[in-house]
Short mmCIF file of C-alpha atoms in Angstrom, two decimals:
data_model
loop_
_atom_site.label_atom_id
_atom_site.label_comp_id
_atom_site.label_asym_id
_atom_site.label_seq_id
_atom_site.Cartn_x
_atom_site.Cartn_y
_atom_site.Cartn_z
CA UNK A 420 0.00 0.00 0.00
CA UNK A 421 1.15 3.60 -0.90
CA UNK A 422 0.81 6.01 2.46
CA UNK A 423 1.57 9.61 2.72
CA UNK A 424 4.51 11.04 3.85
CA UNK A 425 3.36 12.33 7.62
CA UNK A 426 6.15 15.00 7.02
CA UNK A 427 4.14 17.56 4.08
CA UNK A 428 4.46 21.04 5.17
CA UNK A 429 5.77 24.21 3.06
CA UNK A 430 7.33 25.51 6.43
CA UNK A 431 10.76 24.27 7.24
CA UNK A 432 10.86 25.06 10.17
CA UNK A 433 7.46 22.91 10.53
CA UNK A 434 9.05 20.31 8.83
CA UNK A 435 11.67 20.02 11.18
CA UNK A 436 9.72 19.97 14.65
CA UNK A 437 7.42 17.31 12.47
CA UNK A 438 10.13 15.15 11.44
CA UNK A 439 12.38 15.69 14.70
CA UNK A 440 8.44 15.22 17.13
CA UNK A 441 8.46 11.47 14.87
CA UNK A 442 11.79 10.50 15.61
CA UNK A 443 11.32 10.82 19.21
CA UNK A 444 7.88 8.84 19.27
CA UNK A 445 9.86 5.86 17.35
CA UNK A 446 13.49 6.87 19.11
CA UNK A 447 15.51 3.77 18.38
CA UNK A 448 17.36 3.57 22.15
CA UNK A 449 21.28 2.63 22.21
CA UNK A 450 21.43 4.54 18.99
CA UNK A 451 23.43 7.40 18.25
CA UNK A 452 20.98 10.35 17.32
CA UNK A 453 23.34 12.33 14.98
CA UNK A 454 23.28 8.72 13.17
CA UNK A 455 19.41 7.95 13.32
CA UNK A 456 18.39 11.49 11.98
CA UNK A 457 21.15 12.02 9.34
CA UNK A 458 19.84 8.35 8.18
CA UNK A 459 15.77 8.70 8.60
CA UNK A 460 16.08 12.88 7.61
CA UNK A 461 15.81 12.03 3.27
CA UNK A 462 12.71 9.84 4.14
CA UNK A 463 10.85 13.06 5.24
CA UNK A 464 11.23 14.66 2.25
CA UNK A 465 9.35 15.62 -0.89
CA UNK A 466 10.51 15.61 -4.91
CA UNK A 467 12.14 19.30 -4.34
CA UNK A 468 13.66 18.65 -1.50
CA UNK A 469 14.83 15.01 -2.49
CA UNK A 470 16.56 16.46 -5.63
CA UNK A 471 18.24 19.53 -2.73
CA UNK A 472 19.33 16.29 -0.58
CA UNK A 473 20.48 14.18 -3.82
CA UNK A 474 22.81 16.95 -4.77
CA UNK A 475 24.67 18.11 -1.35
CA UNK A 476 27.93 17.02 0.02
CA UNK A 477 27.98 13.57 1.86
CA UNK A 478 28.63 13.09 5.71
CA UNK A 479 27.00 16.02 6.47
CA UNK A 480 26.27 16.43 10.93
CA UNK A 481 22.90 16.50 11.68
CA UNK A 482 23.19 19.80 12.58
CA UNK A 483 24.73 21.04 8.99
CA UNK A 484 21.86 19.25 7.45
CA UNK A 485 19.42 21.16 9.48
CA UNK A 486 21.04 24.58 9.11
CA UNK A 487 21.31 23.97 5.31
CA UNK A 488 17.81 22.88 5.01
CA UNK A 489 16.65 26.17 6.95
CA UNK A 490 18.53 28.25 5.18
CA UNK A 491 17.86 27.41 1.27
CA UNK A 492 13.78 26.32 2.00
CA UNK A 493 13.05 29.31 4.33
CA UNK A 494 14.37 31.53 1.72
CA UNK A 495 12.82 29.49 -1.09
CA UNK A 496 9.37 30.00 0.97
CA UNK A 497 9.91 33.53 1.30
CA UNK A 498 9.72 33.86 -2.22
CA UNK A 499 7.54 31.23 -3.25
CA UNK A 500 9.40 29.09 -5.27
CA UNK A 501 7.85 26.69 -3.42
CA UNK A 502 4.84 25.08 -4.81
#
């Protein structure tokens, strides 16, 4: 069966405190965090974004990933080039 991404919000910021709220309802325990949202973070993602996340550097922190996506999607939303 196909199911909807739960993560499917034009805000990133609201994408983030959606995707990071998941994580920690399914937390994986005696896992490293940088390594379980690095890992799960493309799976919240939608065809723009994928492409953004195809085409970065690999090995990115968690917290690079996070400032990157803020940075190029908040300014995308800005100026709706997000449709």
């Amino acid at each position: 069966p196909v199911m909807d991404r739960p993560v499917s919000n034009k805000d990133p910021y609201a994408h983030l405190i959606t995707f990071v709220c998941i994580y920690e309802i399914m937390k994986i325990y005696q896992m490293d965090d940088e390594f379980i949202f690095v890992s799960l973070f493309p799976f919240s993602l939608e065809v723009k974004a994928e492409h953004w996340y195809e085409v970065i550097p690999p090995n990115w922190s968690w917290d690079e990933l996070y400032d990157k996506f803020l940075n190029i999607y908040t300014f995308l939303s800005q100026n709706q080039l997000i449709t």
